PDB file of C-alpha atoms and ligand atoms in Angstrom:
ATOM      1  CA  UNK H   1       0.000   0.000   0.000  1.00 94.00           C
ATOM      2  CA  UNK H   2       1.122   3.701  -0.869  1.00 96.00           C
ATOM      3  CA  UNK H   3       1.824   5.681   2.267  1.00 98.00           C
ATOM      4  CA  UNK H   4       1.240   9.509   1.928  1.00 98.00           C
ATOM      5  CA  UNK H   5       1.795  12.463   3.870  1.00 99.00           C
ATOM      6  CA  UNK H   6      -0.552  15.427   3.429  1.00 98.00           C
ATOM      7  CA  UNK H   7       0.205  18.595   5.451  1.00 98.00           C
ATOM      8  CA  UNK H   8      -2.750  21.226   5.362  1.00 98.00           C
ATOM      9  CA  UNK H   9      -4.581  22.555   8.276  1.00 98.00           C
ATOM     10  CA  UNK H  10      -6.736  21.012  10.693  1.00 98.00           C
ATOM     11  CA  UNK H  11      -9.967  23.536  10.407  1.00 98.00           C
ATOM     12  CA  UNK H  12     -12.282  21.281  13.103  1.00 98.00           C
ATOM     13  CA  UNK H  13     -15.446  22.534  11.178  1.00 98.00           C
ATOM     14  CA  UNK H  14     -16.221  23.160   8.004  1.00 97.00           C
ATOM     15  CA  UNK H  15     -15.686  19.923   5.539  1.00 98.00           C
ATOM     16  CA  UNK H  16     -12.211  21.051   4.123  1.00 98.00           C
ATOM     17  CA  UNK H  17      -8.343  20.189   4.323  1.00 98.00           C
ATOM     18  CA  UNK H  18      -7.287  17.415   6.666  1.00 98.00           C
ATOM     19  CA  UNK H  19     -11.024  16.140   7.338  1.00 98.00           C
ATOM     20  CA  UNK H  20     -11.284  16.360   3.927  1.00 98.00           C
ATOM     21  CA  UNK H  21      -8.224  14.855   2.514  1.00 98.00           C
ATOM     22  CA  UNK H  22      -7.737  12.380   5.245  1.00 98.00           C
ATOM     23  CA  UNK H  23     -10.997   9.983   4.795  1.00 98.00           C
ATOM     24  CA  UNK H  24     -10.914  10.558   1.048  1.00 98.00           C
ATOM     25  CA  UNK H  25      -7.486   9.213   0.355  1.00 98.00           C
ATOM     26  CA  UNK H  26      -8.031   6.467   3.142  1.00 98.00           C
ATOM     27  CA  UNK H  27     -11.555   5.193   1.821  1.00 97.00           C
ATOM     28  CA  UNK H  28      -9.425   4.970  -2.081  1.00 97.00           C
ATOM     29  CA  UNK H  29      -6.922   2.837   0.189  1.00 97.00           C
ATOM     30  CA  UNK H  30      -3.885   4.629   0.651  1.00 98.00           C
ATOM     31  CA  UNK H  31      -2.157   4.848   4.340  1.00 98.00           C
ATOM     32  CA  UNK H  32      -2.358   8.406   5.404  1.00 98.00           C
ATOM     33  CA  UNK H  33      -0.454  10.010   7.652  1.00 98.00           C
ATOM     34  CA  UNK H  34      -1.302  13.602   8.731  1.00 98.00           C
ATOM     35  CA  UNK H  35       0.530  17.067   9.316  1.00 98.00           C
ATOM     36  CA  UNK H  36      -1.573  19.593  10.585  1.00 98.00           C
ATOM     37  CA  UNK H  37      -0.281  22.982   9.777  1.00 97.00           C
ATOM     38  CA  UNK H  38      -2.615  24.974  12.467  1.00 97.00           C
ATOM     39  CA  UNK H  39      -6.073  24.126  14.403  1.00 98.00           C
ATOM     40  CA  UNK H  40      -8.640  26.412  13.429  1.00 98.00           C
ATOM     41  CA  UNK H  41     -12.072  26.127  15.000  1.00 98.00           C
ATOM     42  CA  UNK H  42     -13.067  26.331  11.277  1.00 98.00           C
ATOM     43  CA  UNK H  43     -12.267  27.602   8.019  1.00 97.00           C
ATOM     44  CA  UNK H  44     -11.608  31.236   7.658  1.00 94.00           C
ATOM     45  CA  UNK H  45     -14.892  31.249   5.270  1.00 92.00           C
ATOM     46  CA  UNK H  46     -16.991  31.542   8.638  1.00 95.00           C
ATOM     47  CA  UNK H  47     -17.327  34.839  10.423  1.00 95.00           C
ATOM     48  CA  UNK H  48     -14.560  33.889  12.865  1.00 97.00           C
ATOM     49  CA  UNK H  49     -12.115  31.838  14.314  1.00 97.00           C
ATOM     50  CA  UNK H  50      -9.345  30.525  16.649  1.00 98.00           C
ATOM     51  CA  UNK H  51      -6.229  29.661  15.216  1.00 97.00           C
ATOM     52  CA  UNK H  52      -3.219  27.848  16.592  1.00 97.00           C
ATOM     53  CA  UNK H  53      -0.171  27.354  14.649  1.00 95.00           C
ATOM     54  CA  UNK H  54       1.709  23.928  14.841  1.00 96.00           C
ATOM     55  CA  UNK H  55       5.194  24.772  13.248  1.00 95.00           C
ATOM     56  CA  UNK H  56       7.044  24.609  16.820  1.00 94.00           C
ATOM     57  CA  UNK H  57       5.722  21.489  17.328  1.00 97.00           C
ATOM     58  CA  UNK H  58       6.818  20.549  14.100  1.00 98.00           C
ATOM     59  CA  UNK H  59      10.309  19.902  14.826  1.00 96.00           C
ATOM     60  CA  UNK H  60       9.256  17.746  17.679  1.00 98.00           C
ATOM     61  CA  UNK H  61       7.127  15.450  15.144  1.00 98.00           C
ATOM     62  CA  UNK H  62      10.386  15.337  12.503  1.00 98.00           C
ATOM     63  CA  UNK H  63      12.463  14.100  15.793  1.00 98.00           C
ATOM     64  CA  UNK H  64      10.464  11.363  16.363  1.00 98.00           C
ATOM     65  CA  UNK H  65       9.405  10.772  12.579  1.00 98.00           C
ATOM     66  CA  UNK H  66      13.317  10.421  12.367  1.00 98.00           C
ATOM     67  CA  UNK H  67      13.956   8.207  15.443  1.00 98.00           C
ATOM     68  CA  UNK H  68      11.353   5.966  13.885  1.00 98.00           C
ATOM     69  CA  UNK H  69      12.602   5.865  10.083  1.00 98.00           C
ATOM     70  CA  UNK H  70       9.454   7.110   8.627  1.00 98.00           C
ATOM     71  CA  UNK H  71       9.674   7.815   4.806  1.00 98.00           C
ATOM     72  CA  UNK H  72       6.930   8.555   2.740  1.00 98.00           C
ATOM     73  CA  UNK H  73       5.712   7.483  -1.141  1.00 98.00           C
ATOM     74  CA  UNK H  74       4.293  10.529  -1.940  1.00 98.00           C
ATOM     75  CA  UNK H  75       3.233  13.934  -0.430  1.00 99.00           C
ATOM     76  CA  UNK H  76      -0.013  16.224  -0.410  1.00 99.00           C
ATOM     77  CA  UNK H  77       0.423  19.944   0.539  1.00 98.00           C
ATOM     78  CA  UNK H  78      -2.948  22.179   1.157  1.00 98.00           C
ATOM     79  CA  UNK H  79      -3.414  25.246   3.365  1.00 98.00           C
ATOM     80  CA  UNK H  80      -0.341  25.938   5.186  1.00 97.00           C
ATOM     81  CA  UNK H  81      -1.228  28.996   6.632  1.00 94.00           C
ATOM     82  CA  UNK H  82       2.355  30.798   7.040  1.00 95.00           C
ATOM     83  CA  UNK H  83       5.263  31.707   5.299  1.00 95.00           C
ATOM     84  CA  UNK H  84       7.575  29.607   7.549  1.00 95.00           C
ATOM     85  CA  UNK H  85       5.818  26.627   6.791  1.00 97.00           C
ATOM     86  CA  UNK H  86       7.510  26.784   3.628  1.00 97.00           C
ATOM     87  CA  UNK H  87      10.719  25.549   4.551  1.00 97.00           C
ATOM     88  CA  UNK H  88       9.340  23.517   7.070  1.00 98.00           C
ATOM     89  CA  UNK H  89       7.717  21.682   3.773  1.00 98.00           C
ATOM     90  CA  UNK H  90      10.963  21.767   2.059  1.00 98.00           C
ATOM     91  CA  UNK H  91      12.808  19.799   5.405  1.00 98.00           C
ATOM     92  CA  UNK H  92      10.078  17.230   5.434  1.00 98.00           C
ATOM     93  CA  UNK H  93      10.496  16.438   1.634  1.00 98.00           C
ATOM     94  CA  UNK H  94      14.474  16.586   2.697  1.00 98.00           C
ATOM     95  CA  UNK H  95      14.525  14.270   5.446  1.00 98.00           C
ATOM     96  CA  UNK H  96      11.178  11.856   4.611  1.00 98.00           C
ATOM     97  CA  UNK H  97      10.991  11.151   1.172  1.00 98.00           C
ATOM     98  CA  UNK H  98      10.739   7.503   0.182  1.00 98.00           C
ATOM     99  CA  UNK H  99      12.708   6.686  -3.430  1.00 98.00           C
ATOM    100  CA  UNK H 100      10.961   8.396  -5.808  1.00 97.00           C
ATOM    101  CA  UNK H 101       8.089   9.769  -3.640  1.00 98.00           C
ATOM    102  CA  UNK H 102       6.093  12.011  -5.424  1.00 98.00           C
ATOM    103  CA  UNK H 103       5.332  16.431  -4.377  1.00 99.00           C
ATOM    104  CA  UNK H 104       1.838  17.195  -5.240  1.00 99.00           C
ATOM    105  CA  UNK H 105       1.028  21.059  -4.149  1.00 99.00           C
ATOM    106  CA  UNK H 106      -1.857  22.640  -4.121  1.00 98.00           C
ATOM    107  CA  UNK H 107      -0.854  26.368  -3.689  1.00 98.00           C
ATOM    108  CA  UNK H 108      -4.301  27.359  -1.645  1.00 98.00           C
ATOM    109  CA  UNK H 109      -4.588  30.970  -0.801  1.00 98.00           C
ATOM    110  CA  UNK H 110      -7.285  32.392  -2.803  1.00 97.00           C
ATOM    111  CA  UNK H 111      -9.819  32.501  -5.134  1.00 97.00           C
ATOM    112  CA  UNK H 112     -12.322  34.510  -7.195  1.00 96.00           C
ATOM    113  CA  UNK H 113      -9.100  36.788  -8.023  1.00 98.00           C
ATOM    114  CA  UNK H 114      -8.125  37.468  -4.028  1.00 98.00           C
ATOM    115  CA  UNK H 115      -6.445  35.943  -1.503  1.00 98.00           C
ATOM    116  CA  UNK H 116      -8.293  34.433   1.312  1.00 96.00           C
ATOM    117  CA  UNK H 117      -7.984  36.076   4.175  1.00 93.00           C
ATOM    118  CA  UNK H 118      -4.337  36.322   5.976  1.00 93.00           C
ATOM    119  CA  UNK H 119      -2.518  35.929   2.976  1.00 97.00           C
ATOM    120  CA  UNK H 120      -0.373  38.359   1.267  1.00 98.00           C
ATOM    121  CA  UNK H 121       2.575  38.763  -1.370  1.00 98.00           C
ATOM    122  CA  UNK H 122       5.036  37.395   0.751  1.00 98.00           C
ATOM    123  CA  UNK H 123       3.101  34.254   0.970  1.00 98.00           C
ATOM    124  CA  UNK H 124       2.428  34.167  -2.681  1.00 98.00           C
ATOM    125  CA  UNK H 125       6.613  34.546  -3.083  1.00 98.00           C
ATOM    126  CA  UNK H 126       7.420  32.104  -0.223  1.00 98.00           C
ATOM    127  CA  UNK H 127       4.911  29.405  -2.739  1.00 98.00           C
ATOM    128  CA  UNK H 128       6.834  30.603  -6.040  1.00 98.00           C
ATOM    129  CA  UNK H 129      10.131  29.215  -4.568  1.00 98.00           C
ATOM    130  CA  UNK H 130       7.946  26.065  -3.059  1.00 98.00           C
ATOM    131  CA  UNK H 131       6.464  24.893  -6.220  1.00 98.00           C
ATOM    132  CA  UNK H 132       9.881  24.166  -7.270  1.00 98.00           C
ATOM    133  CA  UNK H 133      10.010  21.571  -5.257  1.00 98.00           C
ATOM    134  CA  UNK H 134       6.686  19.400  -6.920  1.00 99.00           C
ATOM    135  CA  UNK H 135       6.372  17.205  -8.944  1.00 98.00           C
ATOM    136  CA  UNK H 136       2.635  18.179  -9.587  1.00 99.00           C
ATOM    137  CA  UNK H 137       0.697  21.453  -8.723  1.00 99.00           C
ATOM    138  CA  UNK H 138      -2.850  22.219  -9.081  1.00 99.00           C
ATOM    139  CA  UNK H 139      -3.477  25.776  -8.548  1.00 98.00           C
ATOM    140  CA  UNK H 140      -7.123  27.529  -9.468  1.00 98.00           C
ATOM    141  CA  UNK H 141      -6.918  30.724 -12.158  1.00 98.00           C
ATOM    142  CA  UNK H 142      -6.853  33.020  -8.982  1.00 98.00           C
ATOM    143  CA  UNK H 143      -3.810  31.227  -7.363  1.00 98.00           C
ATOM    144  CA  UNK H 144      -1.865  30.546 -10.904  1.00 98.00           C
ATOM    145  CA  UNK H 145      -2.345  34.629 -11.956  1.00 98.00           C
ATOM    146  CA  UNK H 146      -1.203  35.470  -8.482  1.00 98.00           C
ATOM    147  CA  UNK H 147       2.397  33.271  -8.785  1.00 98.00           C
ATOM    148  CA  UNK H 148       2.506  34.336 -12.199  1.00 98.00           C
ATOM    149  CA  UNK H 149       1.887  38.174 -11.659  1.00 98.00           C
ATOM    150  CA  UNK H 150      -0.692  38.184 -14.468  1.00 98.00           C
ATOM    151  CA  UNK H 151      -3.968  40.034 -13.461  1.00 98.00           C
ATOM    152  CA  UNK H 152      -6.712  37.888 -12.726  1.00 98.00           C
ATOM    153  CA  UNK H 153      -9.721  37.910 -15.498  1.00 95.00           C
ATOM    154  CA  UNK H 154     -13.157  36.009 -14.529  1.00 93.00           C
ATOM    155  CA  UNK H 155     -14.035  34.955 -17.385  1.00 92.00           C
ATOM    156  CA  UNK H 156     -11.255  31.791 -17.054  1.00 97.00           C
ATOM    157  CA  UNK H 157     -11.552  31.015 -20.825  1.00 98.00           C
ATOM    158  CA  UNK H 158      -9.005  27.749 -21.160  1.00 98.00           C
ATOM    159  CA  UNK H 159      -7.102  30.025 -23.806  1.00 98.00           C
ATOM    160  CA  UNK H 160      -5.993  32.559 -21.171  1.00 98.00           C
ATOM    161  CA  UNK H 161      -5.241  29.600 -18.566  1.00 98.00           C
ATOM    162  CA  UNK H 162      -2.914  28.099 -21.377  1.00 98.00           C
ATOM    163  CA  UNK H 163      -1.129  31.195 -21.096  1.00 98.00           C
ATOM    164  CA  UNK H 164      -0.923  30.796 -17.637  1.00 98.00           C
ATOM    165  CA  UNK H 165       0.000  27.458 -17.172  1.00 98.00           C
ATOM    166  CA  UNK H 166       2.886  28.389 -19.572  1.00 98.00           C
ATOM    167  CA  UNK H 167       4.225  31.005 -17.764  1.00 98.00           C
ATOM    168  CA  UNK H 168       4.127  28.514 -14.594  1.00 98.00           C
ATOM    169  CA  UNK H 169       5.810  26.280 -16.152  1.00 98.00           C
ATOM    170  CA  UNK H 170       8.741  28.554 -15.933  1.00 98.00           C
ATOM    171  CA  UNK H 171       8.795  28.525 -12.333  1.00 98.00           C
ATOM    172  CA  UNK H 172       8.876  24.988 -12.038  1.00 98.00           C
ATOM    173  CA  UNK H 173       9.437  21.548 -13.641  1.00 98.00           C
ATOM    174  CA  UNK H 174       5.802  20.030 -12.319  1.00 98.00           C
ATOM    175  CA  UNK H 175       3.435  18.955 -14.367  1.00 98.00           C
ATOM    176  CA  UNK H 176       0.712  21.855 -13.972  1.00 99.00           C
ATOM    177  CA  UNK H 177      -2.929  21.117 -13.229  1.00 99.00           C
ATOM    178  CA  UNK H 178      -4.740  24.630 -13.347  1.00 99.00           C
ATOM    179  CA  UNK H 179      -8.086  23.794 -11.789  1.00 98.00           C
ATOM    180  CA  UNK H 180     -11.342  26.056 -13.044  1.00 98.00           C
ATOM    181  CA  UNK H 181     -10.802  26.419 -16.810  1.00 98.00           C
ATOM    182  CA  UNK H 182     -14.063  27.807 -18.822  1.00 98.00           C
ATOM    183  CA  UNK H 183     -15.379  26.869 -22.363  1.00 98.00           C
ATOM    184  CA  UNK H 184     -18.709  26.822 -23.692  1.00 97.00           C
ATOM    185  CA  UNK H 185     -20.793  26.674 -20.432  1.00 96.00           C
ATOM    186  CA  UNK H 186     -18.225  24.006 -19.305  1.00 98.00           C
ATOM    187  CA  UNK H 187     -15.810  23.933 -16.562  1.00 98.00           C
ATOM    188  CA  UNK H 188     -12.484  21.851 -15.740  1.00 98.00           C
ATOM    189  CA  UNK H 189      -8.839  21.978 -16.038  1.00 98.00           C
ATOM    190  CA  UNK H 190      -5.769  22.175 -18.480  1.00 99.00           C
ATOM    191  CA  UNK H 191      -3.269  20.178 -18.196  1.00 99.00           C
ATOM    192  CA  UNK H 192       0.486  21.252 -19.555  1.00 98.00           C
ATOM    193  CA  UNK H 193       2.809  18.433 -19.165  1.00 98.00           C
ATOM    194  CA  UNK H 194       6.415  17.727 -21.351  1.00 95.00           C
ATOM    195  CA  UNK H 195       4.687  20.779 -23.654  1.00 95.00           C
ATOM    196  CA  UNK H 196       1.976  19.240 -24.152  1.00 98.00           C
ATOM    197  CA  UNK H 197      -2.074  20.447 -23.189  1.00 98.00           C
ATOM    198  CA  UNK H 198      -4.833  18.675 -22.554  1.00 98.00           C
ATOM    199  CA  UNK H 199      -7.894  19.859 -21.539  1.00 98.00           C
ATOM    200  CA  UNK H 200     -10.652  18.099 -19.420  1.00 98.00           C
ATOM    201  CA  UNK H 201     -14.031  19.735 -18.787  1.00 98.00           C
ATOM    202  CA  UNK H 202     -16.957  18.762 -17.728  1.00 98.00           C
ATOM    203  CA  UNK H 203     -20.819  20.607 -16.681  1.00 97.00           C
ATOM    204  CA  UNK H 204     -20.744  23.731 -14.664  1.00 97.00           C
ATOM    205  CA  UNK H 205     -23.031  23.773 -11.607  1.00 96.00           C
ATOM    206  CA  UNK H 206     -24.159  27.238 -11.017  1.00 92.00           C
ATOM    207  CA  UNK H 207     -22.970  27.305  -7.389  1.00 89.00           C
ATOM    208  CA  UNK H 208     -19.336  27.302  -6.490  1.00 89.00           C
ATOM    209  CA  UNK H 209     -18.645  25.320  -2.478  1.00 93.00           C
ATOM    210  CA  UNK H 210     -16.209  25.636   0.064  1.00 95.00           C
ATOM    211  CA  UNK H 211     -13.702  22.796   0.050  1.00 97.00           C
ATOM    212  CA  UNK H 212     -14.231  21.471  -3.226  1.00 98.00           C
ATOM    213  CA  UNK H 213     -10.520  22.214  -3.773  1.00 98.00           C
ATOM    214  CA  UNK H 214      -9.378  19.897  -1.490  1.00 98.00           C
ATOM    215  CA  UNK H 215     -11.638  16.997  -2.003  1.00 98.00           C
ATOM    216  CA  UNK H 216     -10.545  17.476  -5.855  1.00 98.00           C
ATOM    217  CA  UNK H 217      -7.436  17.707  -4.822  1.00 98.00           C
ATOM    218  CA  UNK H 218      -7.553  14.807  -2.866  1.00 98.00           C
ATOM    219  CA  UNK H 219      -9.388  12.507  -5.166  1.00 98.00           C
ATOM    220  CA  UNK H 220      -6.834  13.476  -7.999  1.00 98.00           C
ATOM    221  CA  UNK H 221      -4.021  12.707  -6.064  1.00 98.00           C
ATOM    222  CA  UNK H 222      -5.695   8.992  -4.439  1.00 98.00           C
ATOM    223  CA  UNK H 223      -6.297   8.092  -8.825  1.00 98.00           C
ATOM    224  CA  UNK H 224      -2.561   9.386  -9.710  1.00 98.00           C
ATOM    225  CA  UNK H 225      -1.303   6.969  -6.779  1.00 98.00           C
ATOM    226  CA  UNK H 226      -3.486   4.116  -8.316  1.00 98.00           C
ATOM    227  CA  UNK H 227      -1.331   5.191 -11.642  1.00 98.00           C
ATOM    228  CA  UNK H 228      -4.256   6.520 -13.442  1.00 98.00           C
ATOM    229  CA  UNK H 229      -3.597   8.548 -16.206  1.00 98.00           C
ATOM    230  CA  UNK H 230      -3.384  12.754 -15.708  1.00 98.00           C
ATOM    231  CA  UNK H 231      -6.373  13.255 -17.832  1.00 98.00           C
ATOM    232  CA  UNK H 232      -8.139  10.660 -15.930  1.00 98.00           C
ATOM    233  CA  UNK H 233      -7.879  11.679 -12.552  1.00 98.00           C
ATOM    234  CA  UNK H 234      -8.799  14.972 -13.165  1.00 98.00           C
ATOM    235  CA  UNK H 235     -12.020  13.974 -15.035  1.00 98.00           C
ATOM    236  CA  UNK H 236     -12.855  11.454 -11.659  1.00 98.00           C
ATOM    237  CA  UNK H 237     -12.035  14.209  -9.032  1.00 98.00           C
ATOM    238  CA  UNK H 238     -13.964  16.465 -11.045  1.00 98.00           C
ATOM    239  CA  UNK H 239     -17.000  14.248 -11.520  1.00 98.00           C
ATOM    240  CA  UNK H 240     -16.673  13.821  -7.691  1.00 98.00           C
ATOM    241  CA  UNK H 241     -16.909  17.237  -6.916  1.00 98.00           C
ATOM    242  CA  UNK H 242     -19.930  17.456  -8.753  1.00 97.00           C
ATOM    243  CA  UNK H 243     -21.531  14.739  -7.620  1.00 97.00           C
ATOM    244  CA  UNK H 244     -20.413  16.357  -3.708  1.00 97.00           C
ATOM    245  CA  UNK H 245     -22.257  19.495  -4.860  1.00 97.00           C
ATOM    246  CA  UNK H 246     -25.684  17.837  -6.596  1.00 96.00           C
ATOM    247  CA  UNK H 247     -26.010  15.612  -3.419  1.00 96.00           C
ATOM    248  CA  UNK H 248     -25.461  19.009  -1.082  1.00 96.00           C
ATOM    249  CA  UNK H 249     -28.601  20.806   0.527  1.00 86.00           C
ATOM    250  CA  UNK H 250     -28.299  24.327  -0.449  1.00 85.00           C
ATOM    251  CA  UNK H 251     -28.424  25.076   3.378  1.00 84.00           C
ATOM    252  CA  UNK H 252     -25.372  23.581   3.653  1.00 90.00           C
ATOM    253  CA  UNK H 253     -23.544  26.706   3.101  1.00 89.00           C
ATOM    254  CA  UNK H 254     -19.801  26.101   4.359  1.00 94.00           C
ATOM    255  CA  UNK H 255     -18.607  22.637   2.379  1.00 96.00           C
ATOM    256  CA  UNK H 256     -19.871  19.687   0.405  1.00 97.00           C
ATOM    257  CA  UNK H 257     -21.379  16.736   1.943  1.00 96.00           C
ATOM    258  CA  UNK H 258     -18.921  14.319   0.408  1.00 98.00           C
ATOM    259  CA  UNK H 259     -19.497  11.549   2.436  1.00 97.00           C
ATOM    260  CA  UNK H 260     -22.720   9.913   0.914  1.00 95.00           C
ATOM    261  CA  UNK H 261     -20.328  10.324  -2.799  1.00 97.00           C
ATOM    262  CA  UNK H 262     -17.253   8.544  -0.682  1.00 95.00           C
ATOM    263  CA  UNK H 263     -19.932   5.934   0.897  1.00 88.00           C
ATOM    264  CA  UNK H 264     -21.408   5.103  -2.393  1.00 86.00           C
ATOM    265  CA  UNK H 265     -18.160   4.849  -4.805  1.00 82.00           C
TER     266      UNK H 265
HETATM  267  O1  PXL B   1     -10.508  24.984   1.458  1.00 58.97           O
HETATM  268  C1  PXL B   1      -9.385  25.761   1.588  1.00 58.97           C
HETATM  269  C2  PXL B   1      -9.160  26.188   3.014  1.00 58.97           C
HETATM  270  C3  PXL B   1      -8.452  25.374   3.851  1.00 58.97           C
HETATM  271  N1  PXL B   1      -8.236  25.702   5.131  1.00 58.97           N
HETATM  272  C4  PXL B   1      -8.732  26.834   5.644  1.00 58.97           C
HETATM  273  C5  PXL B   1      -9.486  27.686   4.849  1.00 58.97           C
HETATM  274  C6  PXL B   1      -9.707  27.357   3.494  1.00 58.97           C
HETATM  275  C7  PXL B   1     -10.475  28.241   2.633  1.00 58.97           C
HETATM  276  O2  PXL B   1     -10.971  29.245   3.024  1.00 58.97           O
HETATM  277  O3  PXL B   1      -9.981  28.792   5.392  1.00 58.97           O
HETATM  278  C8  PXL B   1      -8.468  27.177   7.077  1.00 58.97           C
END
């Protein structure tokens, strides 16, 4: 079995990062291990919360994870919350990496053409020099103009997000994954790999949900560890995201009830 360690935040409410990522990957059967960045109460989407960052106790974990010989086969970054996570990332990858274990980053600090809320152009710099590091990243338009510099346009069309997975590509050697691509009342992702696009859309549900990013995230990464092709396991997490949001009560305002689409696979 594939054993991977995702490092995002713990937000105890709210249907996104680690509770996300952490049944989804288990329930496609791979061994997950967990760093939580931070506790939040919740995500920042709610009107407030607590917040308690874990990077001192960090170095504790990597003492023991070393006195134990853990290694990893792969690696899924989320919400990290602060700069100086960064190189905390980078000393994990350093010092835990199985052979050939695999860096999948999703940058995660904004969307809609901001940043979410605590985030600001130091961050943004701290995940240009990070995403150097992966193997595979899978920023949304917002996130991939903001590492680029390129001003953010909503309309998303898949032949400005070429443009901008091109200019990522000169950042870093990952394959890139931009996530919320727009054609013809469709929605999904381009792909640019060895110079190569492809482009995988599927329906566009009029709402948009919190945590969506993650679960895709999450299922995408689960299908690429089962060695399914790029194009496929974007068009599965996709499909599962929209299947999360159909099967969602629109009073359900802060994340996707993924569970009954995990339970019924
Ligand atoms: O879903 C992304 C995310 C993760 N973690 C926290 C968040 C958000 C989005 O707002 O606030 C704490």
């Amino acid at each position: 079995m594939k054993r991977i360690l995702t490092m995002q935040d713990l937000s105890c409410v709210g249907q996104c990062s680690l509770t996300v990522a952490l049944p989804v990957l288990s329930a496609y059967g791979v061994e997950t291990c967990v760093l939580p960045t931070a506790i939040l109460s919740n995500h920042t989407m709610f009107k407030s919360w607590s917040y308690l960052d874990l990077t001192g106790e960090i170095e504790n974990i990597f003492v023991e994870w070393k006195n134990n010989g853990f290694k990893f086969d792969a690696f899924l970054l989320g919400y990290l919350g602060k700069k100086t996570l960064m190189d905390v990332a980078e000393k994990c990858f350093d010092n835990f990496s199985a052979d050939g274990a695999t860096v999948i980053i999703d940058p995660v600090f904004g969307d809609n053409g901001k940043l979410y809320c605590g985030f600001d152009g130091e961050y943004v710099a701290a995940m240009r020099k990070l995403i150097k590091r992966a193997d595979i990243i899978l920023p949304n338009v917002t996130e991939a103009c903001f590492l680029t510099g390129t001003p953010y346009q909503s309309d998303c069309s898949v032949e400005f997000v070429k443009q901008l997975a091109k200019k990522l590509a000169a950042l870093t050697d990952a394959v890139i994954v931009v996530t919320g691509a727009e054609k013809d009342g469709k929605i999904g992702e381009v792909i640019y790999c060895g110079n190569e696009f492809e482009v995988v859309l599927l329906e566009k549900l009029p709402q948009k949900r919190h945590g969506t990013g993650d679960i895709f995230a999450s299922v995408f990464t689960a299908e690429f560890l089962a060695q399914k092709s790029l194009r496929d396991c974007c068009f599965n997490a996709s499909k599962f995201v929209i299947d999360c949001i159909k099967t969602t009560g629109d009073g359900h305002f802060y994340g996707v009830e993924f569970e009954k689409i995990l339970n019924n696979r």
